[in-house]
Amino acid sequence: MQQANAFSCISSITPYPQYNNINQEGYLTPPQIATAYNIPAGTGANTKIGIISLGGGWLPGDFNNSMANLGLTVTSANITTVLVDGATGTFTASNSDAENTLDLYCAAAMAPQANIVIYIGQNTGIAYSNNPTVAAG
């Protein structure tokens, strides 16, 4: 399955292989990517990151394991999930779930003290306008 290979760098997503070392397959961690692109080092303190999602969910336990594997103290308690237009936020091991997990993983690893909010809507035409509207407040 090609999708599993693309996301195996997130070492603790339930349906994918487990690795003892996140780099054993040659994947880069978010901090390594930040360094490669000269993103200024920082904690993300006093910063709000909003992630707009069209469906799916994410697993707090897998997120916590991934952050611990990177040696970071950020946990799922740093993330707020806002469900939009009747979305359930249910994890089903779909592409949406993998995208949500990857987005949260990268944002939290690069800005571990940021206030991260993921707005999960349904993957419908109206969600394209409602999710950003809810996120904008």
Coordinates of C-alpha atoms in Angstrom, one line a residue:
M1 CA 0.0 0.0 0.0
Q2 CA 1.7 3.2 -1.2
Q3 CA -0.1 5.4 1.4
A4 CA 1.4 3.5 4.3
N5 CA 4.9 4.1 3.0
A6 CA 4.3 7.9 2.7
F7 CA 3.2 8.1 6.3
S8 CA 5.5 5.5 8.0
C9 CA 7.7 8.3 9.3
I10 CA 4.9 8.9 11.9
S11 CA 6.2 6.1 13.9
S12 CA 3.2 5.3 16.0
I13 CA 0.1 5.5 13.8
T14 CA -1.8 2.3 14.7
P15 CA -2.3 0.7 11.2
Y16 CA 1.3 1.3 10.0
P17 CA 4.6 -0.4 10.8
Q18 CA 6.4 0.4 14.0
Y19 CA 10.0 1.6 14.0
N20 CA 12.4 1.9 16.9
N21 CA 14.2 4.8 15.1
I22 CA 12.1 7.3 13.1
N23 CA 15.0 7.7 10.7
Q24 CA 15.7 4.0 10.1
E25 CA 13.9 4.2 6.8
G26 CA 15.5 7.5 5.8
Y27 CA 12.6 9.8 6.6
L28 CA 13.1 13.2 8.0
T29 CA 11.5 14.5 11.3
P30 CA 9.7 17.9 11.4
P31 CA 12.6 19.5 13.3
Q32 CA 15.0 18.3 10.5
I33 CA 12.7 19.7 7.9
A34 CA 12.6 23.0 9.8
T35 CA 16.4 23.1 9.8
A36 CA 16.6 22.3 6.1
Y37 CA 14.3 25.1 5.2
N38 CA 15.9 27.6 7.6
I39 CA 12.7 28.0 9.6
P40 CA 13.7 30.0 12.7
A41 CA 13.9 28.0 15.9
G42 CA 11.3 28.7 18.4
T43 CA 8.7 27.2 20.7
G44 CA 5.5 28.6 19.2
A45 CA 4.6 30.1 22.5
N46 CA 1.8 32.7 22.2
T47 CA 1.0 31.4 18.7
K48 CA -2.2 29.9 17.4
I49 CA -2.1 27.4 14.6
G50 CA -5.3 26.5 12.9
I51 CA -5.5 23.4 10.7
I52 CA -8.5 23.0 8.4
S53 CA -9.5 19.4 7.7
L54 CA -12.1 17.9 5.4
G55 CA -13.0 14.8 7.3
G56 CA -11.4 12.1 9.3
G57 CA -10.0 12.2 12.8
W58 CA -6.8 11.6 14.7
L59 CA -5.7 9.4 17.6
P60 CA -4.4 11.3 20.6
G61 CA -2.5 8.2 21.9
D62 CA -0.6 7.8 18.6
F63 CA 0.2 11.5 18.6
N64 CA 1.5 11.3 22.1
N65 CA 3.7 8.4 21.2
S66 CA 5.1 10.2 18.2
M67 CA 6.0 13.3 20.2
A68 CA 7.7 11.2 22.8
N69 CA 9.6 9.4 20.1
L70 CA 11.0 12.8 19.0
G71 CA 11.9 13.6 22.6
L72 CA 9.2 16.4 22.8
T73 CA 7.0 17.0 25.8
V74 CA 4.0 18.3 23.7
T75 CA 0.9 16.1 24.1
S76 CA -2.6 15.8 22.7
A77 CA -3.7 18.1 25.6
N78 CA -2.1 20.9 23.5
I79 CA -4.6 20.3 20.7
T80 CA -8.2 21.4 20.5
T81 CA -10.5 19.6 18.0
V82 CA -13.5 21.6 16.7
L83 CA -16.1 19.6 14.8
V84 CA -17.8 21.6 12.0
D85 CA -21.2 21.0 10.4
G86 CA -21.9 17.6 11.9
A87 CA -18.4 16.1 11.4
T88 CA -17.7 13.3 13.8
G89 CA -13.9 13.4 13.9
T90 CA -13.9 9.6 13.9
F91 CA -10.6 7.9 13.1
T92 CA -11.1 5.2 10.3
A93 CA -7.5 4.8 9.0
S94 CA -8.5 6.8 5.9
N95 CA -6.4 9.3 3.9
S96 CA -8.1 12.1 5.8
D97 CA -6.9 10.6 9.1
A98 CA -3.4 10.3 7.8
E99 CA -3.4 13.9 6.6
N100 CA -4.8 15.1 10.0
T101 CA -2.2 13.2 11.9
L102 CA 0.6 14.4 9.7
D103 CA -0.5 18.0 9.9
L104 CA -0.7 17.8 13.7
Y105 CA 2.6 16.0 14.0
C106 CA 4.5 18.6 11.9
A107 CA 2.9 21.6 13.5
A108 CA 3.4 20.4 17.1
A109 CA 6.9 19.2 16.5
M110 CA 8.0 22.6 15.0
A111 CA 6.0 24.7 17.5
P112 CA 5.5 22.6 20.6
Q113 CA 4.1 25.4 22.8
A114 CA 1.6 26.7 20.2
N115 CA -2.1 26.6 20.7
I116 CA -3.1 24.1 18.0
V117 CA -6.7 23.9 16.8
I118 CA -7.8 21.4 14.2
Y119 CA -11.2 22.2 12.6
I120 CA -12.6 19.0 11.2
G121 CA -15.5 19.4 8.8
Q122 CA -17.2 17.0 6.3
N123 CA -15.6 16.5 2.9
T124 CA -18.4 18.3 1.1
G125 CA -18.7 21.5 -1.0
I126 CA -20.2 23.6 1.8
A127 CA -17.3 22.6 4.1
Y128 CA -14.9 24.4 1.8
S129 CA -16.5 27.7 3.0
N130 CA -17.8 26.7 6.5
N131 CA -14.5 25.4 7.9
P132 CA -12.5 28.6 7.2
T133 CA -15.4 30.7 8.4
V134 CA -15.5 28.8 11.7
A135 CA -11.7 28.9 12.0
A136 CA -11.7 32.7 11.4
G137 CA -14.0 33.1 14.4

